mmCIF file of C-alpha atoms in Angstrom:
data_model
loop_
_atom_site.group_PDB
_atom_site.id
_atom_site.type_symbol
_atom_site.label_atom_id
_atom_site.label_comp_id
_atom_site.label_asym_id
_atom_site.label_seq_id
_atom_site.Cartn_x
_atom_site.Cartn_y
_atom_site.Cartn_z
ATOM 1 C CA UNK A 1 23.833 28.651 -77.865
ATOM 2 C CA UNK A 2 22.757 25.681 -79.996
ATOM 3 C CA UNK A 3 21.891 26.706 -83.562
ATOM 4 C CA UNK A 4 18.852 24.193 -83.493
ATOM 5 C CA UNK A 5 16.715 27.008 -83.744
ATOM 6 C CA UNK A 6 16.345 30.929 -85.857
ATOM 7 C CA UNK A 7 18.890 33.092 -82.941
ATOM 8 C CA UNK A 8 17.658 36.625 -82.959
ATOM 9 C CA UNK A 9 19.216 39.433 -80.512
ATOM 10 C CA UNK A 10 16.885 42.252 -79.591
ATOM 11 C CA UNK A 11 18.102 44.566 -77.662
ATOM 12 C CA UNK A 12 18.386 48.673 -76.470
ATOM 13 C CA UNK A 13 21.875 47.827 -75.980
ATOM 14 C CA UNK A 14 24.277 49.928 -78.653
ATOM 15 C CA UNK A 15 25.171 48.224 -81.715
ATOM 16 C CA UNK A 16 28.633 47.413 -80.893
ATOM 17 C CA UNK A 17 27.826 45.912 -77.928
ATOM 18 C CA UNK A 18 25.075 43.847 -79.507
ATOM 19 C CA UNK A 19 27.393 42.417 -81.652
ATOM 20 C CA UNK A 20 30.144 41.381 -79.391
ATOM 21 C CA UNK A 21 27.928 39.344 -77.283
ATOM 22 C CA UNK A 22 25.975 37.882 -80.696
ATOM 23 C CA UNK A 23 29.172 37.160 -81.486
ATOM 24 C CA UNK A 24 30.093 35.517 -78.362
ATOM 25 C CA UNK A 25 26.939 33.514 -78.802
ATOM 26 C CA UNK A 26 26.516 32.726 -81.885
ATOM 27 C CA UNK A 27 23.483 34.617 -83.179
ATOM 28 C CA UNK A 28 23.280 36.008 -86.565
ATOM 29 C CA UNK A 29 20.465 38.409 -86.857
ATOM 30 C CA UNK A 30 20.757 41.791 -84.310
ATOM 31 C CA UNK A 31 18.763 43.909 -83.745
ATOM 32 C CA UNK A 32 19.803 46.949 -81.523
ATOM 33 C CA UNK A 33 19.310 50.459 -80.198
ATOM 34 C CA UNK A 34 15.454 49.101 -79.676
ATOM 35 C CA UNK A 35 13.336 50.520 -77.557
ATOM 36 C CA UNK A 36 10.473 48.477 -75.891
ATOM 37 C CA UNK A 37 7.578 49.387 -78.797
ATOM 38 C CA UNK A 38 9.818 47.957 -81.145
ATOM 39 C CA UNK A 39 10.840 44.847 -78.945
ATOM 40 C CA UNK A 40 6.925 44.500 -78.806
ATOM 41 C CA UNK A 41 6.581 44.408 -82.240
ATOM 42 C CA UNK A 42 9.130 41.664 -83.398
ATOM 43 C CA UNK A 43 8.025 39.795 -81.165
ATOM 44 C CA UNK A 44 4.535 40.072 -82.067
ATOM 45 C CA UNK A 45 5.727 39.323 -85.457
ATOM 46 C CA UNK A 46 8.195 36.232 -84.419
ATOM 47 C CA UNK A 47 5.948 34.751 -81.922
ATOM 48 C CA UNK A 48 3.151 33.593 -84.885
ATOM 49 C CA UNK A 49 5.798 30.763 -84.726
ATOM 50 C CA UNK A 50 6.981 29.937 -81.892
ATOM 51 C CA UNK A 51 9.172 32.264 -79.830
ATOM 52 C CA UNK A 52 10.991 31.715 -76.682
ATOM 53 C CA UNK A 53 12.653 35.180 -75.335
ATOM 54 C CA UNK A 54 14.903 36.104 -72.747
ATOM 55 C CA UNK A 55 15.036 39.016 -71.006
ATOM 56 C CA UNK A 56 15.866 41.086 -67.736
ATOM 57 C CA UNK A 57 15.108 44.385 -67.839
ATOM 58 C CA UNK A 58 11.531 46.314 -67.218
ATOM 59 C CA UNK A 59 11.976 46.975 -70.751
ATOM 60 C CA UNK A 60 11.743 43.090 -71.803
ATOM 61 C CA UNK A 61 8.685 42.622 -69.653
ATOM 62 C CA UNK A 62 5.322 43.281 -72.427
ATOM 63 C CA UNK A 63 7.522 41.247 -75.122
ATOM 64 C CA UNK A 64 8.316 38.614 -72.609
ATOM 65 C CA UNK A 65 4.410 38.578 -71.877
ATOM 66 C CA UNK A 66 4.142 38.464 -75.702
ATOM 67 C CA UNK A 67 6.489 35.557 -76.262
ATOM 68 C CA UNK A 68 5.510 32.244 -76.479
ATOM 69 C CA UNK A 69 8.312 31.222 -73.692
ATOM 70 C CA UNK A 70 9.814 34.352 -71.965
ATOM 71 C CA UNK A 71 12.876 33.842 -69.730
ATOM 72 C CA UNK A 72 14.071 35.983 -67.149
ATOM 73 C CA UNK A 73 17.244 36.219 -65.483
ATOM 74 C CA UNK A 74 16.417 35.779 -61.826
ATOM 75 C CA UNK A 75 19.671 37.680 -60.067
ATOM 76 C CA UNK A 76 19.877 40.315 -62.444
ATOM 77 C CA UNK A 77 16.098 40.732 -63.207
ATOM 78 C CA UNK A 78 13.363 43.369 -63.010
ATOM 79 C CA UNK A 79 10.753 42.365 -61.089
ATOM 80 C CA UNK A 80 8.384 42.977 -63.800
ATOM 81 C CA UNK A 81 10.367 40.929 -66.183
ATOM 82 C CA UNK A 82 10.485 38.211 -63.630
ATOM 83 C CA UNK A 83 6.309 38.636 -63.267
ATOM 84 C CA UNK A 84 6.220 38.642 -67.120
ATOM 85 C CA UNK A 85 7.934 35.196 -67.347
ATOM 86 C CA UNK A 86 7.124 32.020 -67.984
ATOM 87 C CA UNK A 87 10.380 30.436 -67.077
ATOM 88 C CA UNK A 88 12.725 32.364 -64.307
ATOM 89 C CA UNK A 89 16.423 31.245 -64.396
ATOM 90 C CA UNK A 90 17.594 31.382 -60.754
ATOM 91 C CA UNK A 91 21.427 31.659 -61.789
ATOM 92 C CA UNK A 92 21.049 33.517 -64.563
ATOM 93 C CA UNK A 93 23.170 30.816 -66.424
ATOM 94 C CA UNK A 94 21.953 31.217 -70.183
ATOM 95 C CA UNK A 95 24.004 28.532 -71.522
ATOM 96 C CA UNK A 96 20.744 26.490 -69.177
ATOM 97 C CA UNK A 97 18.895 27.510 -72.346
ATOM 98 C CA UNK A 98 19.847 24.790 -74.505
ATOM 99 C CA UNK A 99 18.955 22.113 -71.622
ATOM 100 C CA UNK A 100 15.432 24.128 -71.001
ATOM 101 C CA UNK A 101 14.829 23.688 -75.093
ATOM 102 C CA UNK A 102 15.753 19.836 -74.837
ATOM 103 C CA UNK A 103 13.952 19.032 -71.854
ATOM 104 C CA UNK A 104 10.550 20.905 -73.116
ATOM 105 C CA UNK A 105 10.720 18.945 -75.889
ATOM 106 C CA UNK A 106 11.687 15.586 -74.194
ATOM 107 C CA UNK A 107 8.387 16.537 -71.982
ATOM 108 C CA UNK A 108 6.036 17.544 -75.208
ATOM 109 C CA UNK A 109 7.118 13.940 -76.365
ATOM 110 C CA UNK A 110 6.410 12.099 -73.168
ATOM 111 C CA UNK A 111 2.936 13.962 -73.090
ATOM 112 C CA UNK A 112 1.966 12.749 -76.700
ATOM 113 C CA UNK A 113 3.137 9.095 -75.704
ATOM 114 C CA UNK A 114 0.568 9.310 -72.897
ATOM 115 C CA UNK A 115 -2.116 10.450 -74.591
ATOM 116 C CA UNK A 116 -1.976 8.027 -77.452
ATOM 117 C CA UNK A 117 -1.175 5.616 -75.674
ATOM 118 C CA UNK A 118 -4.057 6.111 -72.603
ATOM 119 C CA UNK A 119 -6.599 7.003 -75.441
ATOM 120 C CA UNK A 120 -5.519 3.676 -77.311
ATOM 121 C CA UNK A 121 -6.278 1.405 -74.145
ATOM 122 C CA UNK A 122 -9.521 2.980 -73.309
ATOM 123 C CA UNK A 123 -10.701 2.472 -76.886
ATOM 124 C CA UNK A 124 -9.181 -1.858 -77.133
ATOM 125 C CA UNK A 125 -10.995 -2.347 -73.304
ATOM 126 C CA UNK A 126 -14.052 -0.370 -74.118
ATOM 127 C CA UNK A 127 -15.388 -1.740 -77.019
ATOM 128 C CA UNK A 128 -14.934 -5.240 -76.054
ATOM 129 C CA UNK A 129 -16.798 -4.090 -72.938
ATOM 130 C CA UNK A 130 -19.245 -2.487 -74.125
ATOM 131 C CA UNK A 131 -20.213 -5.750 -76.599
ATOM 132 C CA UNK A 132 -19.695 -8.200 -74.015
ATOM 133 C CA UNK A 133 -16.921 -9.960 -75.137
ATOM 134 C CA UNK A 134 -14.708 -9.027 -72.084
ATOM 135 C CA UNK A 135 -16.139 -8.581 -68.068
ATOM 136 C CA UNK A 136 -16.432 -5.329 -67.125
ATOM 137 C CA UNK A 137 -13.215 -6.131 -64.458
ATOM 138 C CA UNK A 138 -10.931 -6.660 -66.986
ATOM 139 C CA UNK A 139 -11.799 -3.811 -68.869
ATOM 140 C CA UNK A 140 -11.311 -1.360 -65.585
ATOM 141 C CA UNK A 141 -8.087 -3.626 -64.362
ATOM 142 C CA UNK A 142 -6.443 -2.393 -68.163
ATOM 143 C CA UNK A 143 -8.057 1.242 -68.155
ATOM 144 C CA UNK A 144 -6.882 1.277 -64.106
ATOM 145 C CA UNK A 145 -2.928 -0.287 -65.537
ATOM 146 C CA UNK A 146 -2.558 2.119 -68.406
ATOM 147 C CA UNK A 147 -2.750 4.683 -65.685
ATOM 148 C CA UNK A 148 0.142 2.905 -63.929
ATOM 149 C CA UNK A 149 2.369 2.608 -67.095
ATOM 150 C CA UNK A 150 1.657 6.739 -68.101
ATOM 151 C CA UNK A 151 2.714 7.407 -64.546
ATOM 152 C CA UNK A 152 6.003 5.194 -65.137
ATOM 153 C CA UNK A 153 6.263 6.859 -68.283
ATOM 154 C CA UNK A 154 6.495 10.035 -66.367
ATOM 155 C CA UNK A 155 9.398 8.840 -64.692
ATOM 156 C CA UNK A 156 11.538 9.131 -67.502
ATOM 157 C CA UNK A 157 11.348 12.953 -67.374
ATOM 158 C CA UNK A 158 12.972 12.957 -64.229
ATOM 159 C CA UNK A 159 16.011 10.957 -65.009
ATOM 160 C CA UNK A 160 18.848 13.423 -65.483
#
């Protein structure tokens, strides 16, 4: 996994098994021999900023609930882990994660864009309107092609 972001293993796995996969993956910070109250509370505790989990057992499923993102492995999940998600990988590829992080925030950007730039042409055709200095057309043809160029905007999500 990416190191763009704090890596933290929980898990009710054994230590030494924790730490073969963390090593595996890269992650720093384990946390083993859990069980789910304590899964609960870390990510209670993590979650005040930000935290995207993934999980797969009916152990996983209140702290995926908790999480800001939970992930569930779709193959090899519970069914209440898979309820508890917010994101259900079909494959149960993780190394998807880093592509699910990047495309979120390729999306978050794209919906910012929009907004300021929607907000911004409602605002330079509606005061002109409003004071007469442009027809009322005009002002409705811009409002009607900023929707046009947020839904081509859009498109640039899909690409890849």
């Amino acid at each position: 996994l990416k190191k763009s972001k704090n890596l933290i293993m929980l898990t009710g796995d054994n230590s030494f098994n924790a730490n073969f996969v963390a090593q595996k993956l890269g992650i720093e910070n384990v946390f083993a021999n859990l069980k789910v109250e304590d899964k609960l509370k870390h990510a209670s505790e993590y979650s005040k900023n930000g935290l995207v989990m993934i999980g797969d057992g009916i152990n996983d499923a209140p702290s995926l609930s908790r999480a800001t993102v939970g992930i569930s492995l779709g193959k090899v999940g519970s069914a209440t882990a898979i309820d508890a998600s917010d994101v259900i990988l079909l494959n149960d590829d993780i190394s998807l994660i880093n592509y699910l992080l990047k495309k979120a925030s390729f999306t978050s950007t794209i919906a910012k864009q929009n907004l300021i730039f929607a907000l911004l042409i409602i605002v330079l055709a509606s005061i002109p309107s409003l004071l007469g200095l442009i027809p009322l057309w005009l002002a409705v043809s811009l409002h009607e092609g900023s929707s046009v160029l947020v839904g081509l905007n859009c498109l640039r999500l899909i690409k890849d």
